[in-house]
Amino acid sequence: MMAELLIDLQNVGRRYASGDSTVHALRGVDIQIARGEMVAIIGQSGSGKSTLMNILGCLDRPTSGSYRIAGREMSSLDPDELAALRREHFGFIFQRYHLLGELTAAQNAEVPAVYSGLTQAARRHKAEALLRRLGMGSRIDHRPGQLSGGQQQRVSIARALVNDPDVILADEPTGALDRASGEEVLRILDEISASGRTVIIVTHDAGVAQRARRIIEIQDGRVISDRLNSRGPTQAQTTAAEVPAASASSWWRSYLDRFREAARMALLAMNAHRMRAFLTMLGIIIGVASVVLVLALGKGSQARVLKDINRLGTNTLEFFPGKDFGDTRANKIRTLVLADAKVMAEQPYVDAISPTVSTTSTLRFGAIEVSAQVSGVGEQYFRVKNTELAEGSYLDADTVRSYAQDAVIDDNARKALFPDPDVSPLGSVVLIGKVPCRVVGVTKQQQAGFGSSSTPIVYLPYTTVQARFIGNQVLRSISVRVDEATPMAAAERAATALLTARHNAKDFFVLNTDDIRKTVESTTQVLTLLVAAIAVISLLVGGIGVMNIMLVSVSERVGEIGVRMAVGARRSDILMQFLIEAVLVCLLGGALGLGLAVGFGSIFNALDVGFQLIYSPLAMVGSAVISMAIGIGFGYMPARSASRLDPATALARE
Ligand code: ADP
Ligand code: MG
């Protein structure tokens, strides 16, 4: 009785384009193999055996002719369908074993079952059972580097069998082995054949071919003889020990398994090149750290400046003579006078108002003498400026009206004149220039930072300063606190119109603290974004580094990719493996960068330079997302090129 026809090659040809010429590796090959046969394909080196083997195992396609497996035409299948076929129907044994060096014997044997979707427990059990049956029970957790050639080949046989294939394809399986190990491998192949599987052995060794029942000889890509071997085993014996049937897992669990396998391989690959992985990450680390730090610095310094501005009050307007602070003619403008302040005080949008005049003089108390700024102010000045007192009282309307020689000193002046903190300056008489004044109040210490200085300031009624120090009626400025209910812009417009009308010209300028705050806010924001953008460029450079290393990693592991494809990995499995590696490198880099930023930040904050870093949660989450995106973005190209490799070519490069 004729057994079922399994493999049917009709007039198969395979041409290789090599340079300008074409190599005809196979020419018009007709081979039919029935299920359960044991066939040896023999021929000299270069005769086309490996080419034939690759076509039989669906690792390569014929350039002409037809190949059917169990009646199904192969030429119409896409790469993933071919991968499925390899997974389900073929087991490969290679001359050089092609084991994955980072995996143990059992893990190597399991690989095809990962791609075919066996549950983890089932494939583990099955791989171990096979290894035990092949006499490798004590080597289950050894890596290929710890095994002899014969032992490695037995692991690769276990791998070939783990998915219960119909066909075992062995390309020179004993070619790299000593006589005894080779003999052992051949005995195992005999057993596999005896269990009912189709076994096809490719060899150049006539002695090996004699083990088969049928010998096909090829030369220069043609079949020159196809005969039954009278010395081979005549009939298949059944073997007792069978491998337990295994259950497949659900599709999502199987997907998860493949994801885990991909992640494990990615981690192993990173672990194998720790230094390289770290250097690759460095770009991402520096990029993420600088983005996060720059944003935190920007936010921190902005908060600091705004706090100072807010302390001055965000609702004050200040009118100065001239076009702006740099106006050199401002001294000659004598139009800003007390009457202006008086008229403005009656406007509904004014909450408090104070004219100011200013000069410098020396302060003297006892033996101590310092130079100070003398500020002549109205009684509402302290309300306009939001100034708080440490002790004593403010200047009041009476003192202003009566040209009183009462002074409020600031903290700097107090420290200079009254070094002993237990002695209250209140009631003491200090000499300001030649004018003796009584201290009635002390203002609170200003915080260091924006707008602060160490020059002592002494506040006197503006009437006193005009009469005793300056000798004219011109004001330095008019300070206005705008009523809460009025928008700053509207108040500024109305006050400007009023003053312009009174002066018949706009010979003054306005300082609006609200404007200052907004300007500070937007400038620091723009600056921060600018510097952050530069930092982002370093992230991009880091990404290019990742891409570069991934390309290296792919080209280093072409052989591994070939093996995985041979045992049935889909393109998506390969893509995922390399993409995960790229993403892991970037995520780890991002995490280290974040750690670096936070570490640096705590040192910075401990140094107490006047402001604290403020980390934005958005920047932190963003940096994780961005590093992942960089991994995907820059890892995709190398990963895709890996997944597009041709399995036969990839294997040949091992
Ligand atoms: P064997 O396995 O019998 O030694 P091969 O099948 O490897 O022979 O090669 C058959 C012929 O095809 C040889 O002449 C070889 O040089 C050529 N060949 C094999 N692979 C390629 C390839 N990828 N590109 C070009 N020529 C190839
Ligand atoms: Mg070969």
CSV table of N, CA and C in Angstrom, one decimal, residues 534-635:
chain,number,residue,atom,x,y,z
A,534,ILE,N,16.2,73.1,23.9
A,534,ILE,CA,17.6,72.7,23.6
A,534,ILE,C,17.8,71.3,24.3
A,535,ALA,N,17.3,71.2,25.5
A,535,ALA,CA,17.4,69.9,26.2
A,535,ALA,C,16.8,68.8,25.4
A,536,VAL,N,15.6,69.1,24.8
A,536,VAL,CA,14.9,68.1,24.0
A,536,VAL,C,15.8,67.6,22.8
A,537,ILE,N,16.6,68.6,22.3
A,537,ILE,CA,17.5,68.2,21.2
A,537,ILE,C,18.4,67.1,21.7
A,538,SER,N,18.9,67.2,22.9
A,538,SER,CA,19.8,66.2,23.4
A,538,SER,C,19.1,64.9,23.5
A,539,LEU,N,17.8,64.9,23.8
A,539,LEU,CA,17.0,63.7,23.8
A,539,LEU,C,17.0,63.1,22.4
A,540,LEU,N,16.8,63.9,21.4
A,540,LEU,CA,16.8,63.4,20.0
A,540,LEU,C,18.1,62.7,19.7
A,541,VAL,N,19.2,63.4,20.1
A,541,VAL,CA,20.5,62.9,19.9
A,541,VAL,C,20.6,61.5,20.5
A,542,GLY,N,20.1,61.4,21.8
A,542,GLY,CA,20.1,60.2,22.5
A,542,GLY,C,19.3,59.1,21.7
A,543,GLY,N,18.2,59.5,21.1
A,543,GLY,CA,17.4,58.6,20.3
A,543,GLY,C,18.2,58.0,19.1
A,544,ILE,N,18.9,58.9,18.5
A,544,ILE,CA,19.7,58.5,17.4
A,544,ILE,C,20.8,57.4,17.8
A,545,GLY,N,21.3,57.7,19.0
A,545,GLY,CA,22.3,56.7,19.6
A,545,GLY,C,21.6,55.4,19.8
A,546,VAL,N,20.3,55.4,20.3
A,546,VAL,CA,19.6,54.2,20.5
A,546,VAL,C,19.4,53.4,19.1
A,547,MET,N,19.0,54.2,18.1
A,547,MET,CA,18.8,53.6,16.8
A,547,MET,C,20.1,52.9,16.3
A,548,ASN,N,21.2,53.7,16.5
A,548,ASN,CA,22.5,53.2,16.1
A,548,ASN,C,22.8,51.8,16.7
A,549,ILE,N,22.7,51.8,18.1
A,549,ILE,CA,23.0,50.6,18.8
A,549,ILE,C,22.0,49.4,18.4
A,550,MET,N,20.8,49.8,18.2
A,550,MET,CA,19.8,48.7,17.8
A,550,MET,C,20.2,48.1,16.5
A,551,LEU,N,20.7,49.0,15.5
A,551,LEU,CA,21.1,48.4,14.2
A,551,LEU,C,22.3,47.5,14.4
A,552,VAL,N,23.2,47.9,15.3
A,552,VAL,CA,24.3,47.0,15.6
A,552,VAL,C,23.8,45.7,16.2
A,553,SER,N,22.9,45.8,17.2
A,553,SER,CA,22.4,44.6,17.9
A,553,SER,C,21.7,43.7,16.9
A,554,VAL,N,20.9,44.3,15.9
A,554,VAL,CA,20.3,43.4,14.9
A,554,VAL,C,21.3,42.7,14.1
A,555,SER,N,22.3,43.4,13.6
A,555,SER,CA,23.2,42.8,12.7
A,555,SER,C,24.1,41.7,13.5
A,556,GLU,N,24.3,41.9,14.8
A,556,GLU,CA,25.0,40.9,15.5
A,556,GLU,C,24.2,39.7,15.7
A,557,ARG,N,22.8,39.8,15.7
A,557,ARG,CA,22.0,38.7,16.0
A,557,ARG,C,21.2,38.2,14.9
A,558,VAL,N,21.7,38.4,13.7
A,558,VAL,CA,21.1,37.9,12.5
A,558,VAL,C,20.9,36.4,12.6
A,559,GLY,N,21.9,35.7,13.1
A,559,GLY,CA,21.8,34.2,13.2
A,559,GLY,C,20.7,33.8,14.1
A,560,GLU,N,20.6,34.5,15.3
A,560,GLU,CA,19.5,34.2,16.2
A,560,GLU,C,18.1,34.5,15.6
A,561,ILE,N,18.1,35.6,14.8
A,561,ILE,CA,16.8,35.9,14.2
A,561,ILE,C,16.4,34.7,13.2
A,562,GLY,N,17.5,34.3,12.5
A,562,GLY,CA,17.2,33.2,11.5
A,562,GLY,C,16.7,31.9,12.3
A,563,VAL,N,17.3,31.6,13.4
A,563,VAL,CA,16.9,30.4,14.2
A,563,VAL,C,15.5,30.6,14.6
A,564,ARG,N,15.2,31.8,15.1
A,564,ARG,CA,13.8,32.0,15.6
A,564,ARG,C,12.8,31.9,14.5
A,565,MET,N,13.2,32.4,13.4
A,565,MET,CA,12.2,32.3,12.2
A,565,MET,C,12.1,30.9,11.8
A,566,ALA,N,13.2,30.1,11.8
A,566,ALA,CA,13.1,28.7,11.4
A,566,ALA,C,12.2,27.9,12.3
A,567,VAL,N,12.2,28.2,13.6
A,567,VAL,CA,11.3,27.5,14.5
A,567,VAL,C,10.0,28.1,14.6
A,568,GLY,N,9.7,29.1,13.8
A,568,GLY,CA,8.3,29.5,13.6
A,568,GLY,C,7.9,30.9,14.2
A,569,ALA,N,8.9,31.7,14.5
A,569,ALA,CA,8.6,33.1,15.0
A,569,ALA,C,8.0,33.9,13.8
A,570,ARG,N,6.9,34.6,14.2
A,570,ARG,CA,6.3,35.5,13.2
A,570,ARG,C,7.2,36.7,13.0
A,571,ARG,N,6.9,37.4,12.0
A,571,ARG,CA,7.6,38.7,11.8
A,571,ARG,C,7.4,39.6,13.0
A,572,SER,N,6.1,39.6,13.5
A,572,SER,CA,5.7,40.5,14.6
A,572,SER,C,6.5,40.1,15.9
A,573,ASP,N,6.8,38.8,16.0
A,573,ASP,CA,7.5,38.4,17.2
A,573,ASP,C,8.9,39.0,17.2
A,574,ILE,N,9.5,39.0,16.1
A,574,ILE,CA,10.9,39.5,15.9
A,574,ILE,C,10.9,41.0,16.1
A,575,LEU,N,9.9,41.6,15.5
A,575,LEU,CA,9.7,43.1,15.6
A,575,LEU,C,9.6,43.5,17.1
A,576,MET,N,8.7,42.7,17.8
A,576,MET,CA,8.4,43.0,19.2
A,576,MET,C,9.7,42.9,20.0
A,577,GLN,N,10.4,41.8,19.8
A,577,GLN,CA,11.6,41.6,20.6
A,577,GLN,C,12.6,42.8,20.5
A,578,PHE,N,12.8,43.3,19.3
A,578,PHE,CA,13.8,44.4,19.2
A,578,PHE,C,13.2,45.7,19.6
A,579,LEU,N,11.9,45.8,19.4
A,579,LEU,CA,11.2,47.1,19.8
A,579,LEU,C,11.3,47.2,21.4
A,580,ILE,N,11.0,46.0,22.0
A,580,ILE,CA,11.0,46.0,23.5
A,580,ILE,C,12.4,46.4,24.0
A,581,GLU,N,13.4,45.8,23.3
A,581,GLU,CA,14.8,46.1,23.7
A,581,GLU,C,15.0,47.7,23.7
A,582,ALA,N,14.6,48.2,22.5
A,582,ALA,CA,14.8,49.7,22.4
A,582,ALA,C,14.0,50.5,23.4
A,583,VAL,N,12.8,50.1,23.7
A,583,VAL,CA,12.0,50.8,24.6
A,583,VAL,C,12.5,50.6,26.0
A,584,LEU,N,13.0,49.4,26.4
A,584,LEU,CA,13.5,49.2,27.7
A,584,LEU,C,14.8,50.0,27.9
A,585,VAL,N,15.6,50.1,26.9
A,585,VAL,CA,16.8,50.9,27.1
A,585,VAL,C,16.4,52.4,27.3
A,586,CYS,N,15.4,52.8,26.6
A,586,CYS,CA,15.0,54.2,26.8
A,586,CYS,C,14.3,54.5,28.1
A,587,LEU,N,13.4,53.5,28.5
A,587,LEU,CA,12.7,53.7,29.7
A,587,LEU,C,13.6,53.7,30.9
A,588,LEU,N,14.6,52.8,30.9
A,588,LEU,CA,15.6,52.7,31.9
A,588,LEU,C,16.4,54.0,32.0
A,589,GLY,N,16.8,54.4,30.8
A,589,GLY,CA,17.5,55.7,30.7
A,589,GLY,C,16.7,56.8,31.2
A,590,GLY,N,15.4,56.8,30.9
A,590,GLY,CA,14.5,57.9,31.4
A,590,GLY,C,14.4,57.8,32.9
A,591,ALA,N,14.3,56.6,33.5
A,591,ALA,CA,14.2,56.5,34.9
A,591,ALA,C,15.4,57.0,35.6
A,592,LEU,N,16.6,56.6,35.0
A,592,LEU,CA,17.9,57.0,35.6
A,592,LEU,C,18.0,58.5,35.5
A,593,GLY,N,17.6,59.1,34.4
A,593,GLY,CA,17.6,60.5,34.2
A,593,GLY,C,16.8,61.3,35.2
A,594,LEU,N,15.6,60.7,35.4
A,594,LEU,CA,14.7,61.3,36.4
A,594,LEU,C,15.3,61.2,37.8
A,595,GLY,N,15.9,60.1,38.1
A,595,GLY,CA,16.6,59.9,39.4
A,595,GLY,C,17.7,60.9,39.5
A,596,LEU,N,18.5,61.1,38.4
A,596,LEU,CA,19.6,62.1,38.4
A,596,LEU,C,19.1,63.5,38.7
A,597,ALA,N,18.0,63.8,38.0
A,597,ALA,CA,17.4,65.2,38.2
A,597,ALA,C,16.9,65.4,39.6
A,598,VAL,N,16.3,64.4,40.2
A,598,VAL,CA,15.8,64.5,41.6
A,598,VAL,C,16.9,64.6,42.6
A,599,GLY,N,18.0,63.7,42.3
A,599,GLY,CA,19.1,63.7,43.2
A,599,GLY,C,19.8,65.1,43.1
A,600,PHE,N,20.0,65.6,41.9
A,600,PHE,CA,20.7,66.9,41.8
A,600,PHE,C,19.8,68.0,42.5
A,601,GLY,N,18.5,67.8,42.3
A,601,GLY,CA,17.6,68.8,42.8
A,601,GLY,C,17.7,68.9,44.3
A,602,SER,N,17.8,67.7,45.0
A,602,SER,CA,17.8,67.7,46.5
A,602,SER,C,19.1,68.3,47.0
A,603,ILE,N,20.2,68.1,46.2
A,603,ILE,CA,21.4,68.8,46.6
A,603,ILE,C,21.3,70.3,46.4
A,604,PHE,N,20.7,70.7,45.3
A,604,PHE,CA,20.4,72.1,45.0
A,604,PHE,C,19.6,72.7,46.1
A,605,ASN,N,18.5,72.0,46.4
A,605,ASN,CA,17.6,72.6,47.5
A,605,ASN,C,18.3,72.7,48.8
A,606,ALA,N,19.2,71.7,49.1
A,606,ALA,CA,19.9,71.7,50.4
A,606,ALA,C,20.9,72.9,50.4
A,607,LEU,N,21.4,73.3,49.3
A,607,LEU,CA,22.4,74.4,49.2
A,607,LEU,C,21.7,75.7,49.6
A,608,ASP,N,20.4,75.8,49.4
A,608,ASP,CA,19.7,77.0,49.8
A,608,ASP,C,20.2,78.2,49.1
A,609,VAL,N,20.1,78.3,47.8
A,609,VAL,CA,20.6,79.4,47.0
A,609,VAL,C,19.5,80.5,46.9
A,610,GLY,N,18.4,80.4,47.7
A,610,GLY,CA,17.4,81.5,47.6
A,610,GLY,C,16.1,81.0,47.0
A,611,PHE,N,16.1,79.9,46.3
A,611,PHE,CA,14.9,79.4,45.8
A,611,PHE,C,15.0,77.9,45.7
A,612,GLN,N,13.8,77.2,45.7
A,612,GLN,CA,13.7,75.8,45.6
A,612,GLN,C,13.3,75.4,44.2
A,613,LEU,N,13.8,74.2,43.8
A,613,LEU,CA,13.4,73.6,42.5
A,613,LEU,C,11.9,73.2,42.7
A,614,ILE,N,11.1,73.4,41.7
A,614,ILE,CA,9.7,72.9,41.7
A,614,ILE,C,9.6,72.0,40.5
A,615,TYR,N,9.4,70.7,40.8
A,615,TYR,CA,9.3,69.7,39.8
A,615,TYR,C,7.8,69.7,39.3
A,616,SER,N,7.7,69.7,38.0
A,616,SER,CA,6.3,69.7,37.5
A,616,SER,C,6.0,68.2,37.2
A,617,PRO,N,4.8,67.7,37.7
A,617,PRO,CA,4.5,66.3,37.5
A,617,PRO,C,4.3,66.0,36.0
A,618,LEU,N,3.9,67.0,35.3
A,618,LEU,CA,3.7,66.9,33.9
A,618,LEU,C,5.1,66.5,33.2
A,619,ALA,N,6.1,67.2,33.7
A,619,ALA,CA,7.5,67.0,33.1
A,619,ALA,C,7.9,65.6,33.4
A,620,MET,N,7.6,65.1,34.6
A,620,MET,CA,8.1,63.8,35.0
A,620,MET,C,7.3,62.7,34.3
A,621,VAL,N,6.0,62.8,34.2
A,621,VAL,CA,5.3,61.8,33.4
A,621,VAL,C,5.7,62.0,32.0
A,622,GLY,N,5.8,63.2,31.5
A,622,GLY,CA,6.1,63.5,30.1
A,622,GLY,C,7.5,62.9,29.8
A,623,SER,N,8.4,62.9,30.7
A,623,SER,CA,9.8,62.4,30.3
A,623,SER,C,9.7,60.9,30.2
A,624,ALA,N,8.8,60.2,31.0
A,624,ALA,CA,8.7,58.8,30.8
A,624,ALA,C,8.0,58.5,29.4
A,625,VAL,N,7.0,59.2,29.2
A,625,VAL,CA,6.3,59.0,27.9
A,625,VAL,C,7.2,59.3,26.7
A,626,ILE,N,8.0,60.4,26.8
A,626,ILE,CA,8.8,60.8,25.7
A,626,ILE,C,9.9,59.7,25.5
A,627,SER,N,10.5,59.2,26.6
A,627,SER,CA,11.6,58.2,26.4
A,627,SER,C,11.0,57.0,25.8
A,628,MET,N,9.8,56.6,26.2
A,628,MET,CA,9.2,55.5,25.5
A,628,MET,C,8.9,55.7,24.0
A,629,ALA,N,8.5,56.9,23.8
A,629,ALA,CA,8.2,57.3,22.4
A,629,ALA,C,9.5,57.3,21.6
A,630,ILE,N,10.6,57.7,22.2
A,630,ILE,CA,11.9,57.7,21.5
A,630,ILE,C,12.3,56.2,21.2
A,631,GLY,N,12.1,55.4,22.2
A,631,GLY,CA,12.4,54.0,22.0
A,631,GLY,C,11.6,53.4,20.8
A,632,ILE,N,10.3,53.7,20.8
A,632,ILE,CA,9.5,53.2,19.7
A,632,ILE,C,9.9,53.8,18.4
A,633,GLY,N,10.0,55.1,18.5
A,633,GLY,CA,10.3,55.9,17.2
A,633,GLY,C,11.7,55.5,16.6
A,634,PHE,N,12.7,55.5,17.5
A,634,PHE,CA,14.0,55.2,16.9
A,634,PHE,C,14.3,53.7,16.9
A,635,GLY,N,13.6,52.9,17.6
A,635,GLY,CA,13.8,51.4,17.6
A,635,GLY,C,13.1,50.8,16.5
